[in-house]
Short mmCIF file of C-alpha atoms in Angstrom, two decimals:
data_model
loop_
_atom_site.label_atom_id
_atom_site.label_comp_id
_atom_site.label_asym_id
_atom_site.label_seq_id
_atom_site.Cartn_x
_atom_site.Cartn_y
_atom_site.Cartn_z
CA MET A 132 40.88 23.06 16.44
CA ASP A 133 41.35 20.97 12.99
CA TYR A 134 39.69 17.85 12.31
CA VAL A 135 41.76 14.63 11.82
CA LEU A 136 38.47 12.59 10.33
CA GLU A 137 35.68 14.31 8.58
CA VAL A 138 32.47 11.72 7.67
CA ASN A 139 29.81 13.10 5.68
CA GLY A 140 26.45 11.75 4.61
CA LEU A 141 27.40 8.25 4.60
CA LYS A 142 24.93 5.53 3.46
CA LYS A 143 25.03 1.85 3.05
CA ALA A 144 22.39 -0.87 2.60
CA TYR A 145 22.70 -4.64 2.44
CA LYS A 146 20.31 -6.82 0.42
CA GLN A 147 17.55 -3.72 0.97
CA LYS A 148 18.19 -3.05 4.45
CA GLN A 149 19.55 0.43 5.43
CA VAL A 150 22.36 0.08 7.68
CA LEU A 151 23.46 3.71 7.65
CA GLN A 152 21.38 6.58 6.57
CA ASP A 153 23.11 9.68 6.87
CA VAL A 154 26.22 9.66 9.08
CA SER A 155 27.99 12.57 9.27
CA PHE A 156 30.41 13.66 12.32
CA GLN A 157 34.21 14.83 12.98
CA VAL A 158 37.01 13.82 15.20
CA TYR A 159 38.89 16.80 16.53
CA GLU A 160 42.82 16.34 16.31
CA GLY A 161 44.33 15.63 19.98
CA CYS A 162 40.91 14.29 21.16
CA ILE A 163 39.44 10.81 22.01
CA SER A 164 36.02 10.64 20.45
CA GLY A 165 33.68 7.97 21.78
CA PHE A 166 31.45 6.26 19.22
CA ILE A 167 28.63 4.60 20.88
CA GLY A 168 25.09 3.11 20.44
CA VAL A 169 23.28 -0.52 20.75
CA ASN A 170 24.18 -3.45 19.23
CA GLY A 171 23.24 -3.05 15.29
CA VAL A 172 23.13 0.17 14.79
CA GLY A 173 26.06 0.28 12.22
CA LYS A 174 29.15 1.39 14.57
CA THR A 175 31.17 -1.59 12.77
CA THR A 176 30.04 -0.88 9.48
CA THR A 177 30.90 2.63 9.87
CA ILE A 178 34.51 1.88 10.98
CA LYS A 179 35.01 -0.77 8.28
CA MET A 180 34.41 2.47 5.87
CA LEU A 181 36.55 4.39 7.57
CA LEU A 182 39.45 1.63 6.79
CA GLY A 183 38.50 1.34 3.34
CA LEU A 184 37.18 -2.48 3.89
CA VAL A 185 33.61 -1.69 3.16
CA LYS A 186 32.51 0.93 0.28
CA PRO A 187 29.61 3.23 1.13
CA ASP A 188 26.67 3.80 -1.07
CA ALA A 189 27.00 7.31 -0.77
CA GLY A 190 28.80 9.97 1.12
CA ASP A 191 32.54 11.21 1.54
CA ILE A 192 35.21 10.27 4.01
CA LYS A 193 38.41 12.56 4.69
CA ILE A 194 41.29 11.53 6.96
CA PHE A 195 44.15 13.84 7.74
CA GLY A 196 42.53 16.18 5.28
CA MET A 197 42.74 13.63 2.13
CA ASP A 198 39.89 11.90 0.44
CA LEU A 199 40.03 8.60 1.52
CA LYS A 200 39.19 6.98 -1.91
CA GLN A 201 42.21 8.61 -3.42
CA ASN A 202 44.76 8.24 -0.73
CA GLN A 203 44.13 5.12 0.97
CA ARG A 204 47.62 3.97 1.15
CA LYS A 205 48.96 7.56 2.61
CA ILE A 206 46.19 7.22 5.29
CA LYS A 207 46.68 4.00 6.18
CA GLU A 208 50.45 4.54 6.92
CA ARG A 209 48.89 6.88 9.65
CA ILE A 210 46.42 4.72 11.06
CA GLY A 211 46.87 2.04 13.97
CA ILE A 212 43.86 -0.37 14.31
CA VAL A 213 42.63 -2.41 17.26
CA PHE A 214 39.62 -4.79 16.58
CA ASP A 215 37.98 -6.77 19.48
CA ASN A 216 37.30 -9.64 16.91
CA GLY A 217 41.04 -9.51 16.21
CA TYR A 218 43.05 -9.66 13.16
CA LEU A 219 45.76 -11.83 14.47
CA TYR A 220 46.71 -15.39 13.11
CA ASP A 221 46.36 -17.67 15.85
CA ASP A 222 49.17 -20.50 14.46
CA LEU A 223 51.95 -17.34 14.49
CA THR A 224 54.25 -16.20 17.39
CA ILE A 225 53.98 -12.76 18.53
CA LYS A 226 57.38 -12.22 17.00
CA ASP A 227 56.32 -13.90 13.45
CA MET A 228 52.86 -11.64 13.70
CA ALA A 229 55.28 -8.55 14.06
CA LYS A 230 57.18 -9.24 11.01
CA ILE A 231 54.11 -9.22 8.73
CA ILE A 232 52.74 -6.28 10.15
CA SER A 233 55.79 -4.42 10.13
CA SER A 234 56.15 -5.15 6.69
CA ALA A 235 52.93 -3.10 5.78
CA TYR A 236 54.50 0.29 7.41
CA LYS A 237 57.55 2.41 6.01
CA SER A 238 57.38 4.00 9.61
CA TRP A 239 57.59 0.70 11.73
CA ASP A 240 59.80 1.49 14.92
CA GLN A 241 61.21 -2.06 16.22
CA LYS A 242 62.27 -0.31 19.15
CA VAL A 243 58.94 1.41 20.38
CA PHE A 244 57.43 -2.27 19.43
CA GLN A 245 59.74 -3.85 21.81
CA ASP A 246 59.24 -1.25 24.51
CA TYR A 247 55.34 -2.09 24.37
CA ILE A 248 56.39 -5.95 24.43
CA GLU A 249 57.93 -5.25 27.34
CA ARG A 250 55.87 -3.07 29.23
CA PHE A 251 53.03 -5.75 28.72
CA SER A 252 55.05 -8.45 29.82
CA LEU A 253 54.76 -10.37 26.49
CA ASN A 254 56.93 -13.08 25.35
CA GLN A 255 57.31 -12.74 21.75
CA LYS A 256 58.16 -16.74 21.26
CA GLU A 257 54.36 -17.27 22.51
CA TYR A 258 51.56 -18.24 19.95
CA ILE A 259 48.72 -15.90 19.84
CA LYS A 260 46.36 -19.04 20.00
CA ASN A 261 48.10 -19.62 23.66
CA LEU A 262 47.02 -16.00 24.54
CA SER A 263 44.62 -14.80 26.84
CA LYS A 264 41.89 -12.27 25.39
CA GLY A 265 43.60 -9.50 27.71
CA MET A 266 47.19 -10.56 26.11
CA ARG A 267 45.75 -10.38 22.60
CA MET A 268 44.26 -6.97 22.90
CA LYS A 269 47.67 -5.76 24.64
CA CYS A 270 49.39 -7.38 21.57
CA ALA A 271 47.13 -5.77 19.29
CA LEU A 272 47.54 -2.58 20.76
CA ALA A 273 51.16 -2.81 20.47
CA TYR A 274 51.34 -3.57 16.80
CA ALA A 275 48.64 -0.64 16.39
CA LEU A 276 51.21 1.82 18.14
CA SER A 277 54.69 0.77 16.72
CA HIS A 278 54.49 2.52 13.43
CA HIS A 279 53.86 6.09 15.01
CA ALA A 280 50.32 6.44 13.86
CA ASP A 281 48.60 9.77 13.97
CA LEU A 282 44.99 8.28 14.50
CA LEU A 283 44.20 5.06 16.22
CA ILE A 284 40.78 3.50 15.33
CA MET A 285 39.50 0.99 18.17
CA ASP A 286 36.28 -1.42 17.66
CA GLU A 287 35.23 -2.47 21.01
CA PRO A 288 39.17 -2.75 22.29
CA THR A 289 37.87 -3.42 26.00
CA SER A 290 35.04 -5.67 25.51
CA GLY A 291 35.51 -8.98 27.62
CA LEU A 292 38.45 -7.61 29.54
CA ASP A 293 38.90 -7.58 33.29
CA PRO A 294 39.12 -4.35 34.81
CA GLN A 295 42.78 -4.29 35.51
CA VAL A 296 43.51 -4.96 31.67
CA ARG A 297 40.81 -2.36 30.84
CA ARG A 298 42.49 0.05 32.82
CA GLN A 299 46.06 -0.24 31.92
CA MET A 300 44.55 0.00 27.97
CA LEU A 301 42.90 3.07 28.72
CA GLN A 302 46.11 4.69 30.43
CA ILE A 303 48.15 3.60 27.14
CA ILE A 304 45.34 5.28 24.88
CA GLN A 305 45.21 8.60 27.26
CA GLU A 306 49.20 8.88 27.15
CA PHE A 307 49.17 8.20 23.25
CA VAL A 308 46.63 11.66 22.86
CA GLU A 309 49.02 13.37 25.00
CA GLU A 310 51.51 13.41 22.13
CA GLU A 311 50.97 16.25 19.91
CA GLY A 312 48.96 15.35 16.77
CA LYS A 313 47.55 12.29 18.11
CA SER A 314 43.82 11.35 18.22
CA VAL A 315 41.53 8.28 18.85
CA PHE A 316 38.28 7.14 17.57
CA PHE A 317 36.71 4.61 19.98
CA SER A 318 33.81 2.48 19.40
CA THR A 319 32.45 0.59 22.73
CA HIS A 320 29.37 -0.31 24.49
CA ILE A 321 31.42 -0.33 27.67
CA THR A 322 30.58 3.12 28.41
CA ASN A 323 32.08 3.47 31.95
CA ASP A 324 35.38 3.27 29.92
CA LEU A 325 34.23 6.43 28.20
CA GLU A 326 33.81 8.61 31.14
CA ARG A 327 37.38 7.97 32.25
CA CYS A 328 39.09 9.15 28.82
CA VAL A 329 36.93 10.76 26.25
CA ASP A 330 36.65 14.37 25.20
CA ASP A 331 33.45 14.01 23.01
CA VAL A 332 30.59 11.26 22.48
CA ILE A 333 29.21 10.44 19.07
CA MET A 334 25.63 8.30 19.52
CA LEU A 335 24.69 6.43 16.58
CA GLN A 336 20.90 5.27 16.45
CA GLU A 337 19.20 3.47 13.76
CA GLY A 338 22.12 4.20 11.13
CA ARG A 339 21.72 7.92 12.01
CA VAL A 340 24.18 10.19 14.18
CA LEU A 341 21.70 11.18 17.11
CA PHE A 342 24.15 13.40 18.73
CA GLN A 343 27.76 14.54 19.10
CA GLU A 344 28.39 16.24 22.10
CA GLU A 345 31.44 16.91 24.35
CA LYS A 346 31.29 14.52 27.26
CA ASP A 347 31.04 16.84 30.18
CA ARG A 348 28.38 19.07 28.09
CA LEU A 349 26.58 16.09 27.45
CA LEU A 350 26.29 14.79 31.30
CA GLU A 351 25.84 18.14 32.53
CA SER A 352 23.20 19.01 30.12
CA HIS A 353 21.03 15.70 30.94
CA ALA A 354 19.66 14.64 34.50
CA PHE A 355 17.69 11.74 36.11
CA VAL A 356 14.48 13.57 38.06
CA LYS A 357 12.65 11.96 40.40
CA GLY A 358 9.61 13.22 41.78
CA ASN A 359 5.57 13.28 42.52
CA LYS A 360 3.58 11.66 39.83
CA ASN A 361 0.82 14.42 40.28
CA TRP A 362 3.27 16.98 39.16
CA LEU A 363 2.74 15.33 35.54
CA ASP A 364 0.88 16.68 32.71
CA GLN A 365 1.18 16.19 29.37
CA GLU A 366 3.39 19.40 28.88
CA ASN A 367 5.96 18.08 31.55
CA GLU A 368 5.67 14.61 30.02
CA SER A 369 7.29 16.22 26.78
CA LEU A 370 9.96 17.28 28.73
CA PHE A 371 11.49 13.92 29.23
CA ILE A 372 13.48 11.57 27.10
CA GLU A 373 12.31 8.43 29.26
CA LEU A 374 9.94 8.39 31.90
CA ASN A 375 8.66 5.52 34.25
CA GLN A 376 5.93 6.10 36.46
CA LYS A 377 5.81 3.61 39.74
CA GLY A 378 3.18 3.95 42.30
CA PHE A 379 2.63 7.69 43.25
CA HIS A 380 6.19 8.57 42.08
CA PHE A 381 7.83 9.12 38.63
CA GLU A 382 11.45 8.95 37.39
CA GLY A 383 12.87 10.11 34.00
CA LEU A 384 15.77 11.47 32.01
CA THR A 385 15.50 14.82 30.56
CA ASN A 386 17.75 16.94 28.35
CA GLN A 387 15.58 20.22 29.38
CA LYS A 388 17.01 20.15 33.09
CA GLU A 389 16.34 24.09 33.32
CA LYS A 390 12.89 23.89 32.15
CA VAL A 391 11.97 20.71 34.36
CA LYS A 392 13.57 22.57 37.28
CA LYS A 393 11.39 25.75 36.92
CA ARG A 394 8.15 23.62 36.48
CA MET A 395 8.96 21.03 39.31
CA PRO A 396 11.52 22.86 41.74
CA GLN A 397 10.72 20.38 44.41
CA ALA A 398 11.79 17.53 42.22
CA LEU A 399 15.13 15.52 43.07
CA PHE A 400 17.92 15.72 40.18
CA GLU A 401 20.66 13.22 39.76
CA LYS A 402 23.64 13.39 37.35
CA PRO A 403 23.34 10.62 34.95
CA ASN A 404 26.29 8.51 33.26
CA ILE A 405 26.68 8.06 29.68
CA GLU A 406 25.30 4.69 29.87
CA GLU A 407 22.04 5.75 31.08
CA ILE A 408 21.88 8.54 28.74
CA MET A 409 22.51 5.95 25.59
CA ILE A 410 19.78 3.14 26.83
CA ALA A 411 17.42 6.12 27.31
CA TYR A 412 17.75 7.28 23.59
CA SER A 413 17.44 3.96 22.38
CA LYS A 414 14.26 3.16 23.89
CA LYS A 415 13.03 6.27 22.49
#
């Protein structure tokens, strides 16, 4: 499987504060990659680097096999962008905003845009400032997908949206990657959305990539364990990422499930979700 995006050794500091220390990961063609981490770990800074909006102090970025520094124009022609905080002009209508965005892409397809507008029940004469958060994000997604992009980069696209709109957007994303050669890089703190659609998960922690793992393998390799506190000793405690003791019992998250099963065969094992895994690693 080919890489559509390769990031190697990114570093960035602001006023002597190291935001990114050594960030490296890959996004595979035909996959949806989830980019997670608590607020302030450098997710948005990384995304801005992928878009050429922020220059790294060190490191390299390749998109579609091309170096970003030398091929920004070619690369941007093939990228769709959706930001949570928006890049739309409030005082323009949906139609006028489309005219501005379409002028930036040689491959803009007005018919595709019109199809999305109809699908999202948007009125092109409506002003951006009058749109709800959900309508703004649908608008942004329509703009991002109307020039036949091969890579969709999204920063918190479902933040603040009601469940119905979130589900519709996730459906569009999944349909997008079903087309040959399409990929998505999806940053979010709403990890329930990731479990519905992503293929792999990249976790950023304190400016570094803590892990990159296939979603199913990540969930299968971790477990919530509950049992008697008397079963804990120094060696057993070292098998847990997070451990809480209450009264005569304990519960904790482990990434060494098989070792824990051998040492505590009577313990109760439960499958965690991505959010629980992220929070446990963040606390550690």
